[in-house]
Each structure stands twice: as C-alpha cells, then as structure tokens.
Short mmCIF file of C-alpha atoms in Angstrom, two decimals:
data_model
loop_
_atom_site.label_atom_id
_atom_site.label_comp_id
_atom_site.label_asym_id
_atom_site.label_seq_id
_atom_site.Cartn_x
_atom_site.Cartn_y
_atom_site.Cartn_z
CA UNK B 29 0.00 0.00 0.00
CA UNK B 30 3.18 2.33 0.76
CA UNK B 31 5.81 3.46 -0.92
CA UNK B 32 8.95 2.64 -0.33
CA UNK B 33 10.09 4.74 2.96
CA UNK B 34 12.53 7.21 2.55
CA UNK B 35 14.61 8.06 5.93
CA UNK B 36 14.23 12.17 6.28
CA UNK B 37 17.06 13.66 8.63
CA UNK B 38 15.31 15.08 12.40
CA UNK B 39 16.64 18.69 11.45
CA UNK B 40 15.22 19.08 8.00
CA UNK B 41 11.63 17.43 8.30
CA UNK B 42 10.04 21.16 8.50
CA UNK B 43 12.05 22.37 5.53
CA UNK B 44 11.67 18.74 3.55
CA UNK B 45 7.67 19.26 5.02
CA UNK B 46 7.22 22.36 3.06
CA UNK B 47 9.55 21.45 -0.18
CA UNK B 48 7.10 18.43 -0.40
CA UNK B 49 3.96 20.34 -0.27
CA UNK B 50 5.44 23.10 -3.00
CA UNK B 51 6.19 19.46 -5.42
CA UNK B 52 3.21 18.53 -5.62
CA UNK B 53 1.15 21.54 -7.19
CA UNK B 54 1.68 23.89 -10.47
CA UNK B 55 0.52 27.58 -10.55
CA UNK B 56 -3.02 28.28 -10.14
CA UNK B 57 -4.11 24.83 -8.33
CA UNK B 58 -6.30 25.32 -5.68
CA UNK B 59 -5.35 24.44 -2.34
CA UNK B 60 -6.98 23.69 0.54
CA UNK B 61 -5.18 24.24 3.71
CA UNK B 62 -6.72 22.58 6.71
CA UNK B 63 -5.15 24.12 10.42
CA UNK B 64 -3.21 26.88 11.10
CA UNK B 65 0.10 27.04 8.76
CA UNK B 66 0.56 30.83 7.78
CA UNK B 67 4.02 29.84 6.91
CA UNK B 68 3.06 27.57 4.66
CA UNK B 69 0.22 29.02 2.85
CA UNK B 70 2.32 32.26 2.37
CA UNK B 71 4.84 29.98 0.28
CA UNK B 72 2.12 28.29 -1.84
CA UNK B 73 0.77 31.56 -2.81
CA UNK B 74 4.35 33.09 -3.64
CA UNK B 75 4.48 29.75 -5.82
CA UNK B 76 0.93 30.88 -7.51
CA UNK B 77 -1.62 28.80 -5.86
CA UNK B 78 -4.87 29.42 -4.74
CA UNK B 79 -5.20 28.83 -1.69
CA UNK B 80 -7.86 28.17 0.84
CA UNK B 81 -7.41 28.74 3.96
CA UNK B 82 -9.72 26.51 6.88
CA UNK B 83 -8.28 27.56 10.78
CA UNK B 84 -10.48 25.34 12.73
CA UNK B 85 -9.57 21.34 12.82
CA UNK B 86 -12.17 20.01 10.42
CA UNK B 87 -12.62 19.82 6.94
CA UNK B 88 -15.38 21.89 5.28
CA UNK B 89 -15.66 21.78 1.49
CA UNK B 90 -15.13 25.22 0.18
CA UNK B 91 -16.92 27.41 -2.29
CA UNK B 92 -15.93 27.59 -5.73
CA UNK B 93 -13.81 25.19 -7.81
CA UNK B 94 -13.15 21.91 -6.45
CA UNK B 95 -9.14 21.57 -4.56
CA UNK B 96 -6.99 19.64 -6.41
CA UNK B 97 -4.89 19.60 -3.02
CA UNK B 98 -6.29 18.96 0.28
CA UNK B 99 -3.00 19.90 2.74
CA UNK B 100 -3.64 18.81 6.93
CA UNK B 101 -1.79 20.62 9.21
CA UNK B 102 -1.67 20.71 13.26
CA UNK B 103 -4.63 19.15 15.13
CA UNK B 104 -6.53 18.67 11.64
CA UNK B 105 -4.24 16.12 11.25
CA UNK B 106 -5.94 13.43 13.93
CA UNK B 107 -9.50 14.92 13.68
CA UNK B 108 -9.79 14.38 9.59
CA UNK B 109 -8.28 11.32 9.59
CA UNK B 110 -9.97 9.80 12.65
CA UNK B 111 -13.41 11.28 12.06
CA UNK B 112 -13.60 13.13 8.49
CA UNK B 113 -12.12 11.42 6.07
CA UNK B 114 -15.00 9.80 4.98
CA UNK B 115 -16.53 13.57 4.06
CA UNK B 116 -13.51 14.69 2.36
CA UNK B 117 -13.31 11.73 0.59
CA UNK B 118 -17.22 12.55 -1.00
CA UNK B 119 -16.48 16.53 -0.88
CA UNK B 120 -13.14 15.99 -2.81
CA UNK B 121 -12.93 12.85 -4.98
CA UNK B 122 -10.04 13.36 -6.82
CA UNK B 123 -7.87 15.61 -4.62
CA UNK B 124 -4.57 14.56 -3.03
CA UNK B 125 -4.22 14.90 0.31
CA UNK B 126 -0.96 15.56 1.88
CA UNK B 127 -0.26 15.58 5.74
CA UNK B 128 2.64 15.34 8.24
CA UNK B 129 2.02 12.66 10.88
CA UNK B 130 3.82 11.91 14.01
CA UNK B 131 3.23 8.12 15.13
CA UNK B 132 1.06 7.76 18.21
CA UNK B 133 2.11 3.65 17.74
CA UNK B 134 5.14 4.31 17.63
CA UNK B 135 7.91 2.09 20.01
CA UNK B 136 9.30 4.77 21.87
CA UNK B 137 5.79 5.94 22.58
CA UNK B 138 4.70 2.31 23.55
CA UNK B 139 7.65 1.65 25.74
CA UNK B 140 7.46 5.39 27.85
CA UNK B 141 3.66 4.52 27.84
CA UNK B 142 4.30 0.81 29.42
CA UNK B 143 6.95 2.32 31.88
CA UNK B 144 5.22 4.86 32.88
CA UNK B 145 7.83 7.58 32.12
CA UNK B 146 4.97 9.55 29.73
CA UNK B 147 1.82 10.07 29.05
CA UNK B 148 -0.13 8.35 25.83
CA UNK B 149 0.88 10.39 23.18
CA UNK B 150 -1.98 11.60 21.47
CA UNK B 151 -3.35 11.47 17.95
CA UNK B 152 -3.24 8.25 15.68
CA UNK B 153 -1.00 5.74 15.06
CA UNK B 154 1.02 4.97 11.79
CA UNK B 155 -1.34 1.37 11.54
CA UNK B 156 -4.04 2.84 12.62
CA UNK B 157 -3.85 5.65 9.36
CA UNK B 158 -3.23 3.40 6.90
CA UNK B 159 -5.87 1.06 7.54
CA UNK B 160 -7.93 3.87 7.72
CA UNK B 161 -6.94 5.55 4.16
CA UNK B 162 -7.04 1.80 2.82
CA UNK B 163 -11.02 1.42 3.93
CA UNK B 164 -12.02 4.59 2.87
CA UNK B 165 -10.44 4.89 -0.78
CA UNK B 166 -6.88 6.25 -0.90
CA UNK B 167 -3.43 4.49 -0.91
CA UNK B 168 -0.44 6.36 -0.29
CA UNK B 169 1.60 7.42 -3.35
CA UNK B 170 4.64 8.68 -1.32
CA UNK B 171 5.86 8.36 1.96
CA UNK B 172 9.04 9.33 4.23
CA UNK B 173 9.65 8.21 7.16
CA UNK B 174 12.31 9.46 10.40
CA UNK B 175 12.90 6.23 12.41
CA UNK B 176 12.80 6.59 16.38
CA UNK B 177 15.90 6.99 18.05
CA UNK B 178 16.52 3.81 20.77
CA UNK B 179 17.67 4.74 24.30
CA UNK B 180 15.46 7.00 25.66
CA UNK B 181 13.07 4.22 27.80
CA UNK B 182 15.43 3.88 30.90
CA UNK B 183 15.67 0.23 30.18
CA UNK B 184 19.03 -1.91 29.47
CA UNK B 185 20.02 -1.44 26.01
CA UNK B 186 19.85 -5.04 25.64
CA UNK B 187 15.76 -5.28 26.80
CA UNK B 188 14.98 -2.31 24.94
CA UNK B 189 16.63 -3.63 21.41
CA UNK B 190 14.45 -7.22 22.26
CA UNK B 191 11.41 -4.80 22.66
CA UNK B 192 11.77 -3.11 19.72
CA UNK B 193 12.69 -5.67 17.43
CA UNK B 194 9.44 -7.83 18.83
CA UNK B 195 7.33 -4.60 18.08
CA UNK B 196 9.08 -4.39 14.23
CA UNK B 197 8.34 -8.33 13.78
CA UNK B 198 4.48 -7.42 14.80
CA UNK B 199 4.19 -4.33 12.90
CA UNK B 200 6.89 -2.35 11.44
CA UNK B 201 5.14 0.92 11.74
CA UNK B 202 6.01 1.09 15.26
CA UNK B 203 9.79 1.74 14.22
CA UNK B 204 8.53 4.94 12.60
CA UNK B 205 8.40 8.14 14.54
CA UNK B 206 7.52 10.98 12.52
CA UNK B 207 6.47 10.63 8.57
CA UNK B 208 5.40 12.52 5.47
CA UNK B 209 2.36 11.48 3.36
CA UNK B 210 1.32 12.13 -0.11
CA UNK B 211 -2.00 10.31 -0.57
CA UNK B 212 -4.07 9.83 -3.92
CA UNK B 213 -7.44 8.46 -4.25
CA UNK B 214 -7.80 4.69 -5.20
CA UNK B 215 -10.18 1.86 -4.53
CA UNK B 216 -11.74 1.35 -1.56
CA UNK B 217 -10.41 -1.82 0.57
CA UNK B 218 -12.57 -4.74 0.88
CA UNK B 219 -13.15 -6.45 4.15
CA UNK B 220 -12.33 -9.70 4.29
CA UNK B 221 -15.19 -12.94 3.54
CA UNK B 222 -15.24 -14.69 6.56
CA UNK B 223 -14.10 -18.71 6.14
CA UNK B 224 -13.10 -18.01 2.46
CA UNK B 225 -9.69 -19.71 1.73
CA UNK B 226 -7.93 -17.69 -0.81
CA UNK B 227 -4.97 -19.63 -2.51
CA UNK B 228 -2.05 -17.58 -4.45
CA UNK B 229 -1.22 -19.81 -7.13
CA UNK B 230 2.12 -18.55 -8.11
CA UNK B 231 3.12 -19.30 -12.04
CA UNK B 232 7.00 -18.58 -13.41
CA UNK B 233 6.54 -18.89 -16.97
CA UNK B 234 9.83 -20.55 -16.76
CA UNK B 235 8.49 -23.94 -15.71
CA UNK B 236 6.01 -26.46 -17.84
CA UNK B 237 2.75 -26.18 -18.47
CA UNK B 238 2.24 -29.54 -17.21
CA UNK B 239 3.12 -29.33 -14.13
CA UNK B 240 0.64 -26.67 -13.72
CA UNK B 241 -2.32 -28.24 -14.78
CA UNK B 242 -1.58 -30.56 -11.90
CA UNK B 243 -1.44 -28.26 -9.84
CA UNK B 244 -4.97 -26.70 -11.15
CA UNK B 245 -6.34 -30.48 -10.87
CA UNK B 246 -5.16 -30.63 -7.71
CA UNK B 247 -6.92 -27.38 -6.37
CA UNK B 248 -10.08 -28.81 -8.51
CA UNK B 249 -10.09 -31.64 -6.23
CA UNK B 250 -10.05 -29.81 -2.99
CA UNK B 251 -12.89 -30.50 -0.52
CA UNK B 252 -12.51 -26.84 1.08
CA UNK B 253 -14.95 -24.74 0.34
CA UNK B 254 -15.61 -22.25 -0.54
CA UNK B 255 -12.26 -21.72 -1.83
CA UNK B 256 -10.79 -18.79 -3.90
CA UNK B 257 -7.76 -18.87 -6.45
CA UNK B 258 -5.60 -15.85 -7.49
CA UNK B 259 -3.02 -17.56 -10.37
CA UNK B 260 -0.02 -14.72 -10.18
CA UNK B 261 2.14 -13.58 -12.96
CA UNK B 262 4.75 -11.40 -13.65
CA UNK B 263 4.28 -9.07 -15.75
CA UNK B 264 5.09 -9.59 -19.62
CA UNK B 265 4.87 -13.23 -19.56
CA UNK B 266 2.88 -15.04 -21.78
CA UNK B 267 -0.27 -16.96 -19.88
CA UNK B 268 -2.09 -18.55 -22.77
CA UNK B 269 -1.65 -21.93 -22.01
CA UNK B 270 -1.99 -21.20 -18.05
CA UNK B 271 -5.26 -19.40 -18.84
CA UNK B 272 -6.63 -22.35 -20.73
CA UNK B 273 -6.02 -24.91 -17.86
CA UNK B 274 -7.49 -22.05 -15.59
CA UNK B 275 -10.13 -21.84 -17.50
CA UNK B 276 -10.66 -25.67 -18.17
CA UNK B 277 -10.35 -26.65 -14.20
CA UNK B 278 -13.23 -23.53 -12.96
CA UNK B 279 -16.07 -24.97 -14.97
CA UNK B 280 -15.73 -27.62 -12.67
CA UNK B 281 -16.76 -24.74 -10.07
CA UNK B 282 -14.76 -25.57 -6.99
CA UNK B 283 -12.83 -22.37 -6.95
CA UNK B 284 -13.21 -18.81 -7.87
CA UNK B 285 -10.49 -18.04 -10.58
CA UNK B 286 -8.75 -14.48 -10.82
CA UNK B 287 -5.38 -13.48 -12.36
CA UNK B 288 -3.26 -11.36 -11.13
CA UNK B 289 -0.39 -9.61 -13.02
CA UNK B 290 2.41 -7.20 -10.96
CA UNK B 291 5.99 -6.88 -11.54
CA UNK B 292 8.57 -10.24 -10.29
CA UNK B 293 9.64 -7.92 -7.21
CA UNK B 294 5.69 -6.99 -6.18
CA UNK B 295 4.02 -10.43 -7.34
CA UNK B 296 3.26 -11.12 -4.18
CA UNK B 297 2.54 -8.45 -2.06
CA UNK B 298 -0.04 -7.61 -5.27
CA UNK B 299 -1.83 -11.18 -4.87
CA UNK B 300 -2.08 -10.50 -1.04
CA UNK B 301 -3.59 -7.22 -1.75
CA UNK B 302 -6.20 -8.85 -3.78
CA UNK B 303 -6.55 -11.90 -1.37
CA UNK B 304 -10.65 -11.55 -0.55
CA UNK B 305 -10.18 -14.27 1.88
CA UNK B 306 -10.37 -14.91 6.13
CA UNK B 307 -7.33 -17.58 5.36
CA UNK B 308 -4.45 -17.43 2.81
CA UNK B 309 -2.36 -19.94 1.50
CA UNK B 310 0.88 -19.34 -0.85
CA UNK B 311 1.27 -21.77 -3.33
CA UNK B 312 3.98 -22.87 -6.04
CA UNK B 313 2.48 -24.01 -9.35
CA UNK B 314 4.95 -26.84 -9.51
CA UNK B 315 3.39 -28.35 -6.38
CA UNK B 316 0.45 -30.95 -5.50
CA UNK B 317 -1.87 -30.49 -2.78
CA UNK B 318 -4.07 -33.66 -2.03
CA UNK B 319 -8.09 -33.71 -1.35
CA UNK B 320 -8.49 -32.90 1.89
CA UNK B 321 -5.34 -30.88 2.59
CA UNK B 322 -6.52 -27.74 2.33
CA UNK B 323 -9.90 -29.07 4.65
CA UNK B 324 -7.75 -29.94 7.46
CA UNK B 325 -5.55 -27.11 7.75
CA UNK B 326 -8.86 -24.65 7.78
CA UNK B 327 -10.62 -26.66 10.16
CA UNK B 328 -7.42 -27.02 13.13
CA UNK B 329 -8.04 -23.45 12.84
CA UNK B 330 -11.32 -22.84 13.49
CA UNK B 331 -11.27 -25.59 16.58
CA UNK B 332 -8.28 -23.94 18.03
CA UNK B 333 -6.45 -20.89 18.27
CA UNK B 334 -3.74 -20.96 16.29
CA UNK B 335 -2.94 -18.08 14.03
CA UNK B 336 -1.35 -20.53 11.09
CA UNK B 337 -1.34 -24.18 10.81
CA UNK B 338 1.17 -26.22 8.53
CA UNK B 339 0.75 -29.94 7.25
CA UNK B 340 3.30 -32.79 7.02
CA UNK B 341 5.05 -32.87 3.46
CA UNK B 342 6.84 -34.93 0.97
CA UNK B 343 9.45 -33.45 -0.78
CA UNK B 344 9.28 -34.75 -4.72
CA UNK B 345 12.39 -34.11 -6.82
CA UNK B 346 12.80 -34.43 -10.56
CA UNK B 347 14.75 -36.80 -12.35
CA UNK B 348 15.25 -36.93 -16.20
CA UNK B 349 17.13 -38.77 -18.95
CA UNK B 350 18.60 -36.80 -22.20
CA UNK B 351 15.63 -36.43 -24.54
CA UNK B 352 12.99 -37.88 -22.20
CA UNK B 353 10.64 -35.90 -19.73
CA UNK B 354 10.77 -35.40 -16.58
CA UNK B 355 9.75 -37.77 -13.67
CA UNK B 356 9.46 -37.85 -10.09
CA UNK B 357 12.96 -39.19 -8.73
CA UNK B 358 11.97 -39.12 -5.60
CA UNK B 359 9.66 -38.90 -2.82
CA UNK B 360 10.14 -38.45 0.91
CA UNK B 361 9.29 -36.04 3.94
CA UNK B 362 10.41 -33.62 5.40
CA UNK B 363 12.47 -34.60 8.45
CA UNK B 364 10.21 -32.55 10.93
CA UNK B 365 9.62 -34.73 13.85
CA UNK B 366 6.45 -34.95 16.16
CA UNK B 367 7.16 -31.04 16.81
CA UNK B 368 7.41 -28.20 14.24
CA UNK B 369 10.47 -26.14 15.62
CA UNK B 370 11.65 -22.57 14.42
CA UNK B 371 15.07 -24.20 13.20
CA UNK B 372 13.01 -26.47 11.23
CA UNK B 373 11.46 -23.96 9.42
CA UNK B 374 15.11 -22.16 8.47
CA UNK B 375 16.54 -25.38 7.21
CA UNK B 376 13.30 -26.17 4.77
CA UNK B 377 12.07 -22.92 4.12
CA UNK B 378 10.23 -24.54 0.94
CA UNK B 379 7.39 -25.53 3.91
CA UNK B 380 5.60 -22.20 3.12
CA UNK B 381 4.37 -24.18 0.46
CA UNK B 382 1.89 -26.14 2.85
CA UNK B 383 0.57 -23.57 5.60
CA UNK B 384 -2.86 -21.79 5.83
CA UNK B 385 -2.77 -18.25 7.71
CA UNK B 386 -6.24 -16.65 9.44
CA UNK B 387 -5.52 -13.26 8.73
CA UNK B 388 -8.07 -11.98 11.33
CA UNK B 389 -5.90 -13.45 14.05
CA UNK B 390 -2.29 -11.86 12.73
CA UNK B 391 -3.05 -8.16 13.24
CA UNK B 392 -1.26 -5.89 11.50
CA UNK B 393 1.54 -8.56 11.02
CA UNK B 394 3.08 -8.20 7.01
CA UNK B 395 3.04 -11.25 4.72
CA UNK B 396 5.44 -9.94 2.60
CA UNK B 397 9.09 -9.21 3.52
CA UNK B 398 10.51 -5.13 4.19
CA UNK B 399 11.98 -3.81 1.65
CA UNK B 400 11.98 -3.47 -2.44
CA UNK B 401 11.25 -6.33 -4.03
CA UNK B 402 10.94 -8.46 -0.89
CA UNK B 403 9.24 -11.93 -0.88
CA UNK B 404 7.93 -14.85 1.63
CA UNK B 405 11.23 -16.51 1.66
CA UNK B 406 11.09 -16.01 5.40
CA UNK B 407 8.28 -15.98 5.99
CA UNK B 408 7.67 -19.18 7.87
CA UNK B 409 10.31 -18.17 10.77
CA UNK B 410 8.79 -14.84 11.04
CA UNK B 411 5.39 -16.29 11.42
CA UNK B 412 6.77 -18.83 13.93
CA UNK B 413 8.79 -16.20 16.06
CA UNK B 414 5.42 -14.40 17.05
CA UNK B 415 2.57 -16.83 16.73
CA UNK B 416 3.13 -20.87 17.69
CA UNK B 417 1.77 -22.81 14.85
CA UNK B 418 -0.66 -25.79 14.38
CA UNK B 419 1.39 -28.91 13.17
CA UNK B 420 -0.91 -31.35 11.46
CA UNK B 421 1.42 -34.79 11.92
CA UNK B 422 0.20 -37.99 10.64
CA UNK B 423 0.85 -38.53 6.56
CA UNK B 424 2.00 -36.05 4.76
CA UNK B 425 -0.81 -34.10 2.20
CA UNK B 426 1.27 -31.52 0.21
CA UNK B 427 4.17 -32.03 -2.33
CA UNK B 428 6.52 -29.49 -2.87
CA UNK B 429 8.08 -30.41 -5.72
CA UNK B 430 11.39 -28.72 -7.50
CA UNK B 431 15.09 -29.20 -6.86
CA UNK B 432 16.38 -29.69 -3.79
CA UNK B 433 17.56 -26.60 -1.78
CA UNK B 434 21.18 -26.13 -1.65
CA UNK B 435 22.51 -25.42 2.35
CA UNK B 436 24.19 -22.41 2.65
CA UNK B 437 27.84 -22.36 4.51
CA UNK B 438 27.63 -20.98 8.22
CA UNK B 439 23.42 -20.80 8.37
CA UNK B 440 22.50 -20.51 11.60
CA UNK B 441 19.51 -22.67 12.90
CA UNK B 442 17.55 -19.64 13.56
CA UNK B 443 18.27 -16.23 12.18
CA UNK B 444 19.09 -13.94 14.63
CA UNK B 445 17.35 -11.14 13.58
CA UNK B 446 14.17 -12.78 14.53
CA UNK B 447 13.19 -12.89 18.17
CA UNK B 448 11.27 -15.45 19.54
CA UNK B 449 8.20 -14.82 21.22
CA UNK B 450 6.62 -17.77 23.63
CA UNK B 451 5.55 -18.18 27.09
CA UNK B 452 7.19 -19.79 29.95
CA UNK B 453 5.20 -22.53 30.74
CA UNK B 454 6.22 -23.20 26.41
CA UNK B 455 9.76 -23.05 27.24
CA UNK B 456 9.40 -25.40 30.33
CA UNK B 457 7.59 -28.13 28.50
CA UNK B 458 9.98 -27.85 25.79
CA UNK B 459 13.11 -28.10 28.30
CA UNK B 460 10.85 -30.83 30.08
CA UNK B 461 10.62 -32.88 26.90
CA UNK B 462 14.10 -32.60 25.86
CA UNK B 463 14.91 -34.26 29.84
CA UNK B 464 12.71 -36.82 29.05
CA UNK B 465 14.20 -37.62 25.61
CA UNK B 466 17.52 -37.49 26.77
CA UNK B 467 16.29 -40.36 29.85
CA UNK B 468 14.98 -42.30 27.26
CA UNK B 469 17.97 -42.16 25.28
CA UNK B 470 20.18 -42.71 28.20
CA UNK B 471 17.92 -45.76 28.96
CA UNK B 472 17.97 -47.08 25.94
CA UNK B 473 21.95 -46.74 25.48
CA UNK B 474 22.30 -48.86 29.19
CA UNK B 475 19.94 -51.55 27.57
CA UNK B 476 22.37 -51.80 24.28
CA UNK B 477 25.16 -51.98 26.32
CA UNK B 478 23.16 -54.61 29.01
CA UNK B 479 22.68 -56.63 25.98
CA UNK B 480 25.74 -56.56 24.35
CA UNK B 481 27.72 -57.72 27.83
CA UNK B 482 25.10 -60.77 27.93
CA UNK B 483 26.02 -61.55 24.42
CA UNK B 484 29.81 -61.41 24.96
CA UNK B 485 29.31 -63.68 28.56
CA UNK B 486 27.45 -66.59 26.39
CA UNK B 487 30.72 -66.62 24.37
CA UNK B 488 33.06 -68.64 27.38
CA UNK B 489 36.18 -67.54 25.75
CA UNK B 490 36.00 -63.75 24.33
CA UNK B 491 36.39 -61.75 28.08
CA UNK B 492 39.81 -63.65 28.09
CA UNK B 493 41.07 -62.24 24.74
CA UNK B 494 39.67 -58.66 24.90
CA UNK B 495 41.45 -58.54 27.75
CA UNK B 496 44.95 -59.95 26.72
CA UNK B 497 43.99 -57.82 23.63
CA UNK B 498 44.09 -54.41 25.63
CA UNK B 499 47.10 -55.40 28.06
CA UNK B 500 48.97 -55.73 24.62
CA UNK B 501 47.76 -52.09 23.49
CA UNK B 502 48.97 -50.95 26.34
CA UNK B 503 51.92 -48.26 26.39
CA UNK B 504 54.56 -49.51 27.98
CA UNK B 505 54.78 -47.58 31.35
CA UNK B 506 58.26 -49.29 32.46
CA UNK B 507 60.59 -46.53 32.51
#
C-alpha cells in the first residue's frame, strides 16, 4: 500500500515538510489548507496557488472550484483522519491529500507509555492511518519516514533492542516516529469474507505447463470450500496456455479463478492485496496439494487458536534422462519430527508451500518481507517467532516439488534477527521434553550396552582375549 520509505534527517523534516507540499502543485491549483500554517500558505501563494485557507480542525468543502490539493496541518491532522475522512473523501474525490504525521504507535511511545515515564501520546498511530486511508479509498503514493531513536526508555540497552525488534516483527510501523504522506485516491479496501480460503497460485513462466495443470487439478479436487484462487504472474509473460487450464479446471466450479499480473519484485505483495479471503495460503504451481489438505488445515483453525497451521510434506524431486521428460525421482518427507520447531522452518524454508494463515488473528503482522522487491522466503520463521503454529502430523498431504535446496555455509539454525516470542510454561515443556528424551535415550543406550555384555558372557572364551587384547595395546609404562 506504501511506498517505499525514505529516511528524512530530524533537522530538516520542517524544511523537507514544506519542499514536499510546493512538489506537488503547479501555478493556479487550488489548495486547501486545513489548520493553522501561515508559513506555509504564504509559500504556496508566492508559488501561484490558490489557496484556501480553513483555521479550525475540520474539513469543510469550500466554495468555488473543487481543490486539487487537500493539505492537513496541526490538530486537523488526527481529527480528519480519525473522524472526516470519509466527508472529504465525498467533498473531494479526486484531490490529493498531503499531511505530516507523528506516530502515536510508535515504540518509543509504547515503551514510555508501558513504563510509565509519559503520558499516551496523542493522535493516531502509523497502523491505525493506513488502515484507515485503505477502507475509505486512498493508498499512499509517497511516503518518508524518520525512524525513532533507541535509548530514551530507561531500560538496558539489551531489553529495549528485544522490545523493539518484537514490536518491528508485529508491525513495522512502530519503528517509525515521525512521517510525510502524499496520498491519492484509489479503490476502496474490501473487508475480508469470513471462512473463504484464498490460494495464491504462483506461475513462473519458466516452468512447464504440465506441471501446472496438476497443480490446477489438484486445487479442482479440494474439498474446502468455498475456496478462492488468485493464479499470479509477472508481468510480460505469456499466460495462454496457463489461462486455458485455468479456465478448463473452474467450470468444474470448486474455486473462484482471478489473475493477477504485478511486476517479479511486487508479485506477491499484489496477490495478497487482492486476497478476498479470512485464510491465505501461498502456493507454487509446480506443487500438489491432495483432497483434503486444504480441509484440514482450515478446520485445526477454526477448533483452536492458532494463528497458522502447517501440514506434514513430501518433498518430490525431478529426475530426467537426455531427450525424455521429466519424472518424479523421488519422494520423501520432510524430516520434521512430532514437533514443528523454528530451526526447522530455516533449514526447509520450501514448507511455506503447505501452511494456511487466518488473517483476522495476525493483526497488522506483514506477509510480505521489508523492503523493495521483498518476498515470503522467510516468511515461515517470522510467522513462527510471534505466533506458535498448528502442526498437522500424521501422513504427509502436500508435495513441494522442484530441486532440492542447496545449504548455505555458516546458516545458523535460527536467524538472529528474529526474536522469539513464547511463554514460559512453552519453554518449560519444551526443556521438560528434551529431559525426558535425553532419559529415554540414556535408557535405551544402558539396555544396548546390558545386551551386548550378555552376548559377549554366552561366548566362554571372548572376556579372556579382549582382555589380553588391551594389556597388549597398552603403552609400555616401564621406565
């Protein structure tokens, strides 16, 4: 929904404020200037604007032509965009609006608040304002951000940089304090369609069109319903033979086909956007989900609490011969255990291939990575450092299929940028578990060694040797 952030330096956000403002109109526009800024309206009439001039907090539309440029300054700031923005959006349908904002959510605020060392700042949070512009019909077109400075809670450095980073993994908003906005009108957001399942179906042109109509048969076959599919592009690629399997598989009316077409670096982000559905899942069109996978995910969410559940899977690799087509080479699971553990998720990170996510229970959480261009490569560990997942065990109902992922020298288990966030009476059980595997193991090693002593006694002659046979490796301590 946001541009890319730009950082603005603390001493020049007034003069970068006003240069901003003066960039975005021509001679004659009309302005409408919304709170007390003599400063500034005296510089957008020196640059030839008209400008209208509204003291008081609110937005009123004013007489004459319709603004081009709606500018909030001051208090106006919190009261349109808490309370008015709905009017301005009818009074002024295709005006910009531009406003300087700084972040009630952000984590300096939240920490001083928690401590105790400052009031609740007022006005409206960074979130807050952009799910707001998002539900009433504008995205922002240009944003620039100044990040809070760390060190001013009172608390170790060391608990404050956990604190922070936790708040970043949640939202990253809350690492913004102040911010610049340049905000166009656009489509309203819709809300979400409560138990819809929307699957991202990503294509790369690069891989065969067979492949993907199994994975379009596969979704056909799918006994969760209702179910929505989003088949992602990039842009420029040819889709003719992905739209005819598209549109061969949704007469069988099982899912809701859409296409969606955004450059490599935004593909996904873009499908997310589009996502109508309460649950998401990110799919590869090279891989197979079975009947009911899709089914059981959706439904150890509704019975529990879980804010993503993930599925056992086989990993299926490709073999091939020279002239010949490809075949499965081979099929097996992933190594995961009878618990789904953060590491786990860093050493396959392919298993984002076979999760469902209920947005409603995420927050403001993002899908996508920070960043230009960023993905859901991570997105797995992120997920798992916040919220504890669902693990369906049992057989595995998802194939990710593809070559195999090559390690990389020096991973760590568990990035460290990520912080983990679980209770203590989690990390007790966990510790408690790994006691109790390490008794078993310690009983089971006393056993193999019971039963290899009762072996060696039934032979009357080998205690004898192995003993000569070790006085003879002996060093010889005569000196």
């Amino acid at each position: 929904m946001s541009a890319r952030p730009e950082t603005v330096a603390p001493f020049d956000a007034g003069a970068r404020w006003t240069a901003l403002v003066l960039s975005r109109v021509r001679a004659g526009a009309v302005v409408c200037l919304v709170g007390e800024a003599k400063p500034l309206a005296v510089a957008l009439r020196a640059h030839g604007c008209d400008v209208r001039e509204q003291p008081g907090p609110g937005w009123t539309r004013p007489e004459g032509a319709e603004p081009s440029l709606v500018v909030l300054t001051g208090d106006a700031v919190a009261h349109v965009l808490t309370g008015g923005l709905e009017v301005l959006r009818q009074d002024a349908p295709r005006a910009e609006l531009l406003f300087r904002l700084r972040n009630a959510g952000s984590a300096s605020a939240l920490l001083e608040t928690w401590l105790g060392t400052a009031p609740v700042r007022a006005g409206i949070s960074e979130q807050g304002m952009l799910r707001r512009l998002s539900d009433v019909g504008y995205r922002v077109a240009h944003r620039e951000v100044q990040p809070g400075a760390p060190g001013n809670t009172g608390l170790a450095t060391d608990t404050e940089q956990a604190l922070r980073a936790l708040l970043a993994q949640l939202s990253p908003s809350t690492q913004v304090e102040e911010g610049l906005y340049v905000v166009v009108p656009d489509a309203p957001a819709r809300a979400l369609e409560p138990g819809l399942l929307s699957v991202v179906l990503t294509h790369d042109p690069r891989a065969s069109a067979a492949t993907l109509d199994e994975a379009l048969f596969a979704l056909a076959c799918q006994e969760q319903q209702p179910l929505e599919l989003l088949l992602a592009a990039p842009e420029g690629s040819a889709l003719s033979a992905a739209q005819a399997s598209l549109e061969r598989y949704a007469t069988l009316g099982t899912f809701q086909p859409r296409t969606v077409r955004a450059p490599a670096g935004e593909l996904h982000a873009e499908a997310l956007r589009q996502a109508r559905g309460q649950y998401v899942s990110l799919l590869d069109s090279r891989c197979l989900v079975y009947p009911r996978h899709y089914a059981r995910l959706v439904q150890a969410l509704q019975q529990g609490g879980a804010a993503w559940a993930v599925s056992r899977s086989f990993r299926t690799e490709w073999a091939s011969t020279s002239g010949a087509m490809p075949y499965v080479g081979s099929k097996e699971p992933f190594p995961l255990g009878e618990r789904l553990e953060v590491d786990q998720l860093t050493l396959h990170p392919e298993l984002v291939h076979a999760l469902v996510i209920d947005r409603t229970r995420i927050g403001p959480f993002p899908l996508t990575g920070a960043g230009q261009g960023a993905g859901i490569a991570d997105l797995t560990v992120r997920l798992a450092a916040l919220f504890v997942p669902e693990f369906l065990g049992g057989i595995a109902s998802c194939e990710v299929r593809g070559p195999r992922r090559a390690p990389v020298d020096g991973e760590a288990p568990v990035s460290p940028e990520h912080w983990l966030l679980r209770s203590v009476s989690a990390w007790t059980g966990a510790v408690g578990q790994a006691r109790e595997e390490a008794l078993l193991a310690r009983e089971f090693r006393h056993r193999l060694v019971d039963g290899v002593n009762a072996r060696l006694h039934s032979i009357p002659w080998i205690h004898d040797t192995l003993r000569a046979l070790a006085d003879r490796l002996k060093p010889d301590r005569t000196p």
